[in-house]
Coordinates of C-alpha atoms and ligand atoms in Angstrom, one line a residue:
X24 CA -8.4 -31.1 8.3
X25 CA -7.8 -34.6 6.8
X26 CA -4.4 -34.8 5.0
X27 CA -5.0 -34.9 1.1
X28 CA -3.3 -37.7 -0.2
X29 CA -0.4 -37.5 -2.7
X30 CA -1.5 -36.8 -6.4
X31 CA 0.7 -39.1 -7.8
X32 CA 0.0 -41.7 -5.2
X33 CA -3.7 -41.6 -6.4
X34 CA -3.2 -41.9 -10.2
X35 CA -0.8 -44.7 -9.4
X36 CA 2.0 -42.9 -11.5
X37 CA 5.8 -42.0 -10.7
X38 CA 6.5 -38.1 -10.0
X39 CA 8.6 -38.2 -13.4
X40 CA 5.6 -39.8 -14.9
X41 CA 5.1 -38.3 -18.7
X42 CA 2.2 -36.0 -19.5
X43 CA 0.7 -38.9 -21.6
X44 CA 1.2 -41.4 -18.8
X45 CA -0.7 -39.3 -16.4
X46 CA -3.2 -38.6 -19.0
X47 CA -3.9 -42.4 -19.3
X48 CA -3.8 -43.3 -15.9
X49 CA -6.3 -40.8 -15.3
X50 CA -8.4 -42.2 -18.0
X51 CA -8.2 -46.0 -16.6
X52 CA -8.7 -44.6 -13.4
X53 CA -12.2 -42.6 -14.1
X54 CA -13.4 -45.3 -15.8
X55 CA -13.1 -47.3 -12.8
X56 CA -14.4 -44.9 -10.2
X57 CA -17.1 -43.0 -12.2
X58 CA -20.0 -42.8 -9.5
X59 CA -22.2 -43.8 -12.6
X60 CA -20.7 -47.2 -12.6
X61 CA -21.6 -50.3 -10.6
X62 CA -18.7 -50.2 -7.6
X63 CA -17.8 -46.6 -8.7
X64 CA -17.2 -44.5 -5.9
X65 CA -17.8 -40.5 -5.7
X66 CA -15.0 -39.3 -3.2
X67 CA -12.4 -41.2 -5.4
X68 CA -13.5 -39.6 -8.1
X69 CA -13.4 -36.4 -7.0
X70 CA -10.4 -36.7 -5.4
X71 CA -9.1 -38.3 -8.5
X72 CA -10.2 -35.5 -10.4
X73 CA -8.2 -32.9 -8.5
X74 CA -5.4 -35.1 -8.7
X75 CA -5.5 -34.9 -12.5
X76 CA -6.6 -31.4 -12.9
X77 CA -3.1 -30.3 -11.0
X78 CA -0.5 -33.1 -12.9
X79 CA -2.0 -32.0 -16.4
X80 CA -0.8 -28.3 -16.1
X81 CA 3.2 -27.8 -16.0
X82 CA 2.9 -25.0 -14.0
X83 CA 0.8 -26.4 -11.4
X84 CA 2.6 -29.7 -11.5
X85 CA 6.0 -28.1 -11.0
X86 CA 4.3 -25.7 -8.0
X87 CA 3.1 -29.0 -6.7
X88 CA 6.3 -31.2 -7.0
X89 CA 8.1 -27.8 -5.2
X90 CA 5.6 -26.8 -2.4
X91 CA 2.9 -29.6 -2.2
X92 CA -1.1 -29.4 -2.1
X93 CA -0.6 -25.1 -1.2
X94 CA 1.5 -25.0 -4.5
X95 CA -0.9 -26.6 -6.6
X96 CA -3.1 -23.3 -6.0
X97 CA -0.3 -20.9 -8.1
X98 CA -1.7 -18.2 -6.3
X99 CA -1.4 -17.9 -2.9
X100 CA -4.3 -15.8 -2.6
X101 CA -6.9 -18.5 -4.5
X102 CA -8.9 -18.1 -7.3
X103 CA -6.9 -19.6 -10.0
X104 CA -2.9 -18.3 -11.2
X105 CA -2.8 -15.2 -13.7
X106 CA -4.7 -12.4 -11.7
X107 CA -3.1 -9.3 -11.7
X108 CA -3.5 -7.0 -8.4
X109 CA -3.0 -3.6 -10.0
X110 CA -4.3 -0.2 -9.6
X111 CA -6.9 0.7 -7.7
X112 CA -4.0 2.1 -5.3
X113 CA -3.1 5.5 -6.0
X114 CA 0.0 3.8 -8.1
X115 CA 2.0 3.7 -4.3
X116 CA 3.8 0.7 -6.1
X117 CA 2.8 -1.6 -8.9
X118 CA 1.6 -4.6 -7.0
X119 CA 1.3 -7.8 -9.1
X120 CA -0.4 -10.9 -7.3
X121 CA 0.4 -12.9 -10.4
X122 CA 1.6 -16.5 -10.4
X123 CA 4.1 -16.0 -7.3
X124 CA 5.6 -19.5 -7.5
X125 CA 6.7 -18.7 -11.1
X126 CA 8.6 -15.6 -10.0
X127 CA 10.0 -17.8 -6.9
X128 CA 11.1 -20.3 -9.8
X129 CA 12.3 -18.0 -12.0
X130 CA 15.1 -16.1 -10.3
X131 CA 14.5 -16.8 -6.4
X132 CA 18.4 -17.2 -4.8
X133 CA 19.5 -14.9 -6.9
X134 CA 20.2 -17.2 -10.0
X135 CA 21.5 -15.8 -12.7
X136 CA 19.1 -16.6 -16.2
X137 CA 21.3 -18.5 -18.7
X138 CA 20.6 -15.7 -21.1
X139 CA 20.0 -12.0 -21.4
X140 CA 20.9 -9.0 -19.5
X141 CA 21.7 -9.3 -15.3
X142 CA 18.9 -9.9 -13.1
X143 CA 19.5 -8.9 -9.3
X144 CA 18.6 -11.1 -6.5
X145 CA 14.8 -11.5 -5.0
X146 CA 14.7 -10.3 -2.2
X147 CA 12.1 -11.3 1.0
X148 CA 11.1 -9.3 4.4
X149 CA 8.3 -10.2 6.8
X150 CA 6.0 -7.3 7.8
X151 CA 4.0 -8.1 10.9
X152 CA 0.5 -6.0 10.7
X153 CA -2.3 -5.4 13.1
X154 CA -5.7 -8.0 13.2
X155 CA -7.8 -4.5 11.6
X156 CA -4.9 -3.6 9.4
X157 CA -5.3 -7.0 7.6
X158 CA -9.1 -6.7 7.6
X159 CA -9.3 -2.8 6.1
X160 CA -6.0 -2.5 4.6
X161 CA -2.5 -0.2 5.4
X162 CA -0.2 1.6 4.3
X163 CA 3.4 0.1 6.0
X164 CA 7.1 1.4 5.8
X165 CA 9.3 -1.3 5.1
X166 CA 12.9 -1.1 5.6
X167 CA 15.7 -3.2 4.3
X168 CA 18.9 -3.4 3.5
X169 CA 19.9 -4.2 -0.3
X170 CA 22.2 -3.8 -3.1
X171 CA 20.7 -0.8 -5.1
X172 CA 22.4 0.9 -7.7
X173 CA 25.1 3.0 -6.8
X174 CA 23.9 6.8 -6.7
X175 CA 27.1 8.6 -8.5
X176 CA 27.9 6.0 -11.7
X177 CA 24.0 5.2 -11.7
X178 CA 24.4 1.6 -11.6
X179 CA 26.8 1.6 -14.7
X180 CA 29.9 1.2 -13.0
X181 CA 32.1 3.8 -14.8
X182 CA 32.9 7.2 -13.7
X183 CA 30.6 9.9 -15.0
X184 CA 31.7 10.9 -18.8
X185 CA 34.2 7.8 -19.0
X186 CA 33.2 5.5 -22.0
X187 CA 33.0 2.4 -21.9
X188 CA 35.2 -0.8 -23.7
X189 CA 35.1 -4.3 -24.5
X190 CA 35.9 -6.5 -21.3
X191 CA 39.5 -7.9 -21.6
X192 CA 38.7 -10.7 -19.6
X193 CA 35.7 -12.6 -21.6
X194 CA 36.6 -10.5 -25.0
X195 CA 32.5 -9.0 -24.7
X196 CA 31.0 -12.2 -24.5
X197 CA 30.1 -11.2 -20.9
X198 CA 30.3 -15.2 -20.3
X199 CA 33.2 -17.2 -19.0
X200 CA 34.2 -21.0 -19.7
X201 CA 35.2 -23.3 -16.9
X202 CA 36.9 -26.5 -18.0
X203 CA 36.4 -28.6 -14.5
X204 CA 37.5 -32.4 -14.1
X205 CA 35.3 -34.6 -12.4
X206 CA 35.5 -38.6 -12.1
X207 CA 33.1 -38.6 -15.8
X208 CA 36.3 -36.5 -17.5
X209 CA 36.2 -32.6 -18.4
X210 CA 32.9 -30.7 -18.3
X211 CA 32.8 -27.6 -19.8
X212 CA 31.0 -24.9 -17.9
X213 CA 30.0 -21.4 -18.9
X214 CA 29.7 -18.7 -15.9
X215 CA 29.3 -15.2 -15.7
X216 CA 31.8 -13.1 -16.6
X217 CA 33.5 -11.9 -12.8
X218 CA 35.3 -9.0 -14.5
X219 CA 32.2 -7.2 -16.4
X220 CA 29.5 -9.5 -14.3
X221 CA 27.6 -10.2 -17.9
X222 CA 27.3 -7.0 -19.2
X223 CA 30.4 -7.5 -22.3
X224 CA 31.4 -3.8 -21.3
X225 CA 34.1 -2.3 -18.5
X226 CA 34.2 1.2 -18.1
X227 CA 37.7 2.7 -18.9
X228 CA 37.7 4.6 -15.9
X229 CA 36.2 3.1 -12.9
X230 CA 33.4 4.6 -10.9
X231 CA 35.4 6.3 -7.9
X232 CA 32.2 5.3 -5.2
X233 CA 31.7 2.1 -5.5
X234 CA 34.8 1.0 -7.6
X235 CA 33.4 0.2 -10.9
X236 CA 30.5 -2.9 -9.3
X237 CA 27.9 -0.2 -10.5
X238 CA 25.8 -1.3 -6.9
X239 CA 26.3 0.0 -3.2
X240 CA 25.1 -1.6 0.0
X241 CA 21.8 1.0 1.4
X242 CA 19.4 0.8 3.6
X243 CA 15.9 1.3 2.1
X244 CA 12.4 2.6 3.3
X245 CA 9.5 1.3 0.9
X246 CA 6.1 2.3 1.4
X247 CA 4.1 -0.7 0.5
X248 CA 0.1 -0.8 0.7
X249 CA -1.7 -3.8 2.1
X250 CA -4.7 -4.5 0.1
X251 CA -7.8 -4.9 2.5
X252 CA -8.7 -8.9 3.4
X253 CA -4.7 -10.1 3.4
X254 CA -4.2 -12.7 5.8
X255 CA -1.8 -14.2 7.5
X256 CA 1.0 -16.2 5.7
X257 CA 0.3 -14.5 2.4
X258 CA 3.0 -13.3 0.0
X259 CA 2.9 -9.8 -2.3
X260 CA 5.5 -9.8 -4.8
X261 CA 6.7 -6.0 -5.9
X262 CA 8.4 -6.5 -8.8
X263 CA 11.9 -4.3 -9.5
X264 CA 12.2 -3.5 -6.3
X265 CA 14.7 -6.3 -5.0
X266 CA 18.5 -6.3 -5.3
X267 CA 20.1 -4.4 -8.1
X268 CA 22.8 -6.7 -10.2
X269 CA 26.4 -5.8 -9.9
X270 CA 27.5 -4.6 -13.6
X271 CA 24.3 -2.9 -14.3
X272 CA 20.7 -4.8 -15.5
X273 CA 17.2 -5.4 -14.0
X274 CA 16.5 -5.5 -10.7
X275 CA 15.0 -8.6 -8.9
X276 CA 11.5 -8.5 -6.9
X277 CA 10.8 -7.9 -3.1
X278 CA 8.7 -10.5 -1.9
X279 CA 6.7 -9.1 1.4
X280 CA 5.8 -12.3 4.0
X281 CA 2.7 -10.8 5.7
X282 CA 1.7 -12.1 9.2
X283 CA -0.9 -10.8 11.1
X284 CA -1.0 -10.4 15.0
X285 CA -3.7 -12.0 16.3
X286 CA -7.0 -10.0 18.5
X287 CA -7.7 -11.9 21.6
X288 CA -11.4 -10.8 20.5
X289 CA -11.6 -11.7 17.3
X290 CA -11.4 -15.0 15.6
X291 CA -10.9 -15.3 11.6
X292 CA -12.0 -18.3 9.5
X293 CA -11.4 -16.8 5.8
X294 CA -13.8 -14.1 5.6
X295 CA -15.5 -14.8 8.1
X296 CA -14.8 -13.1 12.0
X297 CA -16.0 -15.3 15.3
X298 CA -16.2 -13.8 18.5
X299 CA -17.5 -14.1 21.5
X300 CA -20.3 -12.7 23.9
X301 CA -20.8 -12.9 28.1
X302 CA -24.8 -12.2 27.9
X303 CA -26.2 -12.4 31.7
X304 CA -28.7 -15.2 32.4
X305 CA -31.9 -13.0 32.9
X306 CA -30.9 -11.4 29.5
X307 CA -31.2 -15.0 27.9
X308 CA -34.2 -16.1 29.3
X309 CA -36.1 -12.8 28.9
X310 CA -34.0 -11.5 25.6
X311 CA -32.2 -7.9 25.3
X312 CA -30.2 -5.8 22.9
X313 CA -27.0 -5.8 23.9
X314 CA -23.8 -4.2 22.7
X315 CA -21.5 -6.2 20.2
X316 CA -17.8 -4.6 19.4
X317 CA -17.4 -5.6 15.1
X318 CA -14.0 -4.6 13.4
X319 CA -16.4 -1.3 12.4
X320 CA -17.1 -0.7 16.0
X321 CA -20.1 -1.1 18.2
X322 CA -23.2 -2.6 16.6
X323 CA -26.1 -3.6 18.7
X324 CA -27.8 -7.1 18.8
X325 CA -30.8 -8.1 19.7
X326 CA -31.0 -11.3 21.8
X327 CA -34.5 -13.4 21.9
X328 CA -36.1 -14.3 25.0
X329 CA -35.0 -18.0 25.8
X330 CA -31.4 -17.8 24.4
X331 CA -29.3 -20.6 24.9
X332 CA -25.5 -20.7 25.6
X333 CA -23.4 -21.5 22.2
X334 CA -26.3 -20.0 19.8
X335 CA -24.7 -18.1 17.4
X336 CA -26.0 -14.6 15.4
X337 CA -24.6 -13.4 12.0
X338 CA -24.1 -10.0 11.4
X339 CA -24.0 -10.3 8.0
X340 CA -21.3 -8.3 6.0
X341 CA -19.0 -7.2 8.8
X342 CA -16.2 -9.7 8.5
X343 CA -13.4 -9.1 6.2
X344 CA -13.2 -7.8 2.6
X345 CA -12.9 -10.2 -0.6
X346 CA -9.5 -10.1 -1.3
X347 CA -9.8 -9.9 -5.3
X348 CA -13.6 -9.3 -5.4
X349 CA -16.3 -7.2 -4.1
X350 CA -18.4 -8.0 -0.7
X351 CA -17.5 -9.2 2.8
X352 CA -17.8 -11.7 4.7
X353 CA -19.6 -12.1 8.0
X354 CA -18.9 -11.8 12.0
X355 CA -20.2 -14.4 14.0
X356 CA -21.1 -14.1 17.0
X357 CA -21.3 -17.3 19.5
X358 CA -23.5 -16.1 22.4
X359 CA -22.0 -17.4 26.6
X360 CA -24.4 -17.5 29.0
X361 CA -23.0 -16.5 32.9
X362 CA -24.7 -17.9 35.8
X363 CA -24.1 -15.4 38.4
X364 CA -21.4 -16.1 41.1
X365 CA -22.0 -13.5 43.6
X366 CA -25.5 -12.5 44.3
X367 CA -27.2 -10.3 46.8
X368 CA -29.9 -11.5 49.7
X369 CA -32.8 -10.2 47.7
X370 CA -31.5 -11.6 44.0
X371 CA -30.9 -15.0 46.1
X372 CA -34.5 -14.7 47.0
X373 CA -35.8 -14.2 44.5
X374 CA -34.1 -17.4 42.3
X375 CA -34.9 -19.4 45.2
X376 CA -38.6 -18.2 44.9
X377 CA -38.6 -18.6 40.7
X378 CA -36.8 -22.3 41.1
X379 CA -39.4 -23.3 44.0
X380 CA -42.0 -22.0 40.8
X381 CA -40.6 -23.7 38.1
X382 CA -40.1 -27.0 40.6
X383 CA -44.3 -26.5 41.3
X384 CA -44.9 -26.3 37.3
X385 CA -42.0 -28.7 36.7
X386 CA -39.8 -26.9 34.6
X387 CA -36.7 -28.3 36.7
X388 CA -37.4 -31.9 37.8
X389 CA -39.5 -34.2 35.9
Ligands
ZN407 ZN1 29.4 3.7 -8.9
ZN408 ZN1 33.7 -9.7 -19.1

């Protein structure tokens, strides 16, 4: 694949370039390379084009500036950000495919939002899945180890039936100031409160199992359901069921890195499946139906007479499953010819006898 150049490189602007400088750029730039004009020039435009279409959004630009041409997309699983990837799954978990570099921007690393209540930290596990899992879909047990809510104060931190008061430490504010000297003079910084961790509130009486933090350390087993026609290197985000904040609040997402094993016998390109076939050389010349193995099992092919090596068939709608959408895609099938290696006395014979035929007619030498 040719390596896309850099979208700011080809509207000639800097990468903190205003939205109205890009906009004009863009502008000057069409003008000049509109296929339509004398010394325009199509690719450039095109190119241009998609340069522009990425830089004008804010989201897109700042999934850009972070991840490059792949961020661009929002959704790592194409088609344009926003889509939601809900139901349809017996409610296992919510699944939301939704604008995944957002979330990543939004509280990945476990940073604290300036305001509102706690947020816990995103959390991310690989799952490695079979080549047919990833084509039809699974169900998978996930297990991790996290900060979830501790199970006797409930995440809250106090001791069942103690009430709560204001925190002596940031007077309820649940915020802290920091006055910190640096070579510019005194900064003022505001950080969480350490004592109440945000929330304004301390419980009078401590919870006695996890000492008032309101989170213990477990080890959790998720079920998580693979939608048919993942693939590997794609990302579902399961929101709220990350880390749990210490002091009580929301819980962050669990990000699940899928990568899929690869089958020695099958190929994938999208939704597409390649593979290969050994057909014998007096089933080429003289055509057969011969047995193909598809991710739905066995199918049978039929093979004209005077097949060459590297022909391909289609057997149309047994690749993998529109991820998204409706349909599927198709298995390819890229037909090898064997010449025999070991023959008998008689089969020797008898190729000697059809090559001293085709040498009469002059099939072989010319
Ligand atoms: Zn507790
Ligand atoms: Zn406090």
């Amino acid at each position: 694949m040719a390596t896309k150049r850099d979208y700011y490189e080809i509207l000639g602007v800097t990468k903190s370039a205003s939205a109205d400088e890009i906009k004009r750029a863009y502008r000057k730039l069409a003008m000049k390379h509109h296929p339509d004009k004398h010394g325009g020039d199509d690719a450039q435009f095109k190119e241009l084009g998609e340069a522009y279409e990425t830089l004008k959004d804010p989201q897109k630009r700042a999934g850009y500036d972070q991840y490059g041409h792949a961020g661009a997309q929002g959704n790592p699983f194409g088609g344009g950000g926003g889509q939601q990837y809900s139901g349809g799954f017996g409610g296992t978990e919510g699944f939301d495919f939704s604008d995944i570099l957002n979330q990543f921007m939004g509280g990945m690393g476990g940073q604290q939002r300036s305001s509102g209540p706690a947020r816990g930290r995103d959390l991310e596990v690989g799952i490695t899945i079979d080549f047919a899992e990833a084509v039809f879909g699974a169900e998978k047990d996930v297990t991790l180890t996290l900060d979830d809510n501790c199970d006797h104060c409930h995440g809250k931190g106090g001791e069942p039936g103690s009430a709560m008061k204001t925190c002596a430490t940031c007077k309820g504010a649940g915020r802290v100031m920091h006055v910190q000297q640096t070579i510019l003079g005194a900064i003022q910084q505001q950080s969480v409160c350490p004592t109440c961790h945000g929330s304004g509130q301390v419980p009078e009486k401590p919870c006695t199992v996890c000492g008032g933090v309101g989170t213990q350390r477990k080890q959790r087993t998720i079920k998580v359901k693979i939608p048919a026609g993942v693939d590997n290197g794609s990302t579902m985000r399961l929101p709220g069921k990350g880390a749990a904040p210490k002091g009580g609040g929301t819980k962050g997402d669990l990000f699940i890195a899928i990568r899929v094993r690869a089958d020695k016998r099958y190929e994938r390109d999208g939704t597409n499946i390649h593979s290969e076939v050994k057909l014998a050389m007096a089933d080429a010349a003289l055509g057969a139906e011969i047995p193909v193995e598809t991710v739905d099992g066995e199918v049978k092919l039929k093979i004209p007479a005077g097949t060459q090596s590297g022909k391909q068939f289609r057997l149309s709608g047994r690749g993998v499953p529109r991820l998204n959408s409706s349909g599927r895609g198709d298995h390819i099938v890229h037909v090898a010819v064997e010449t025999p290696t070991k023959m008998s006395a008689k089969q020797r014979e008898l190729l000697e006898q059809f090559a001293s035929e085709g040498d009469k007619k002059g099939f072989w030498k010319k």
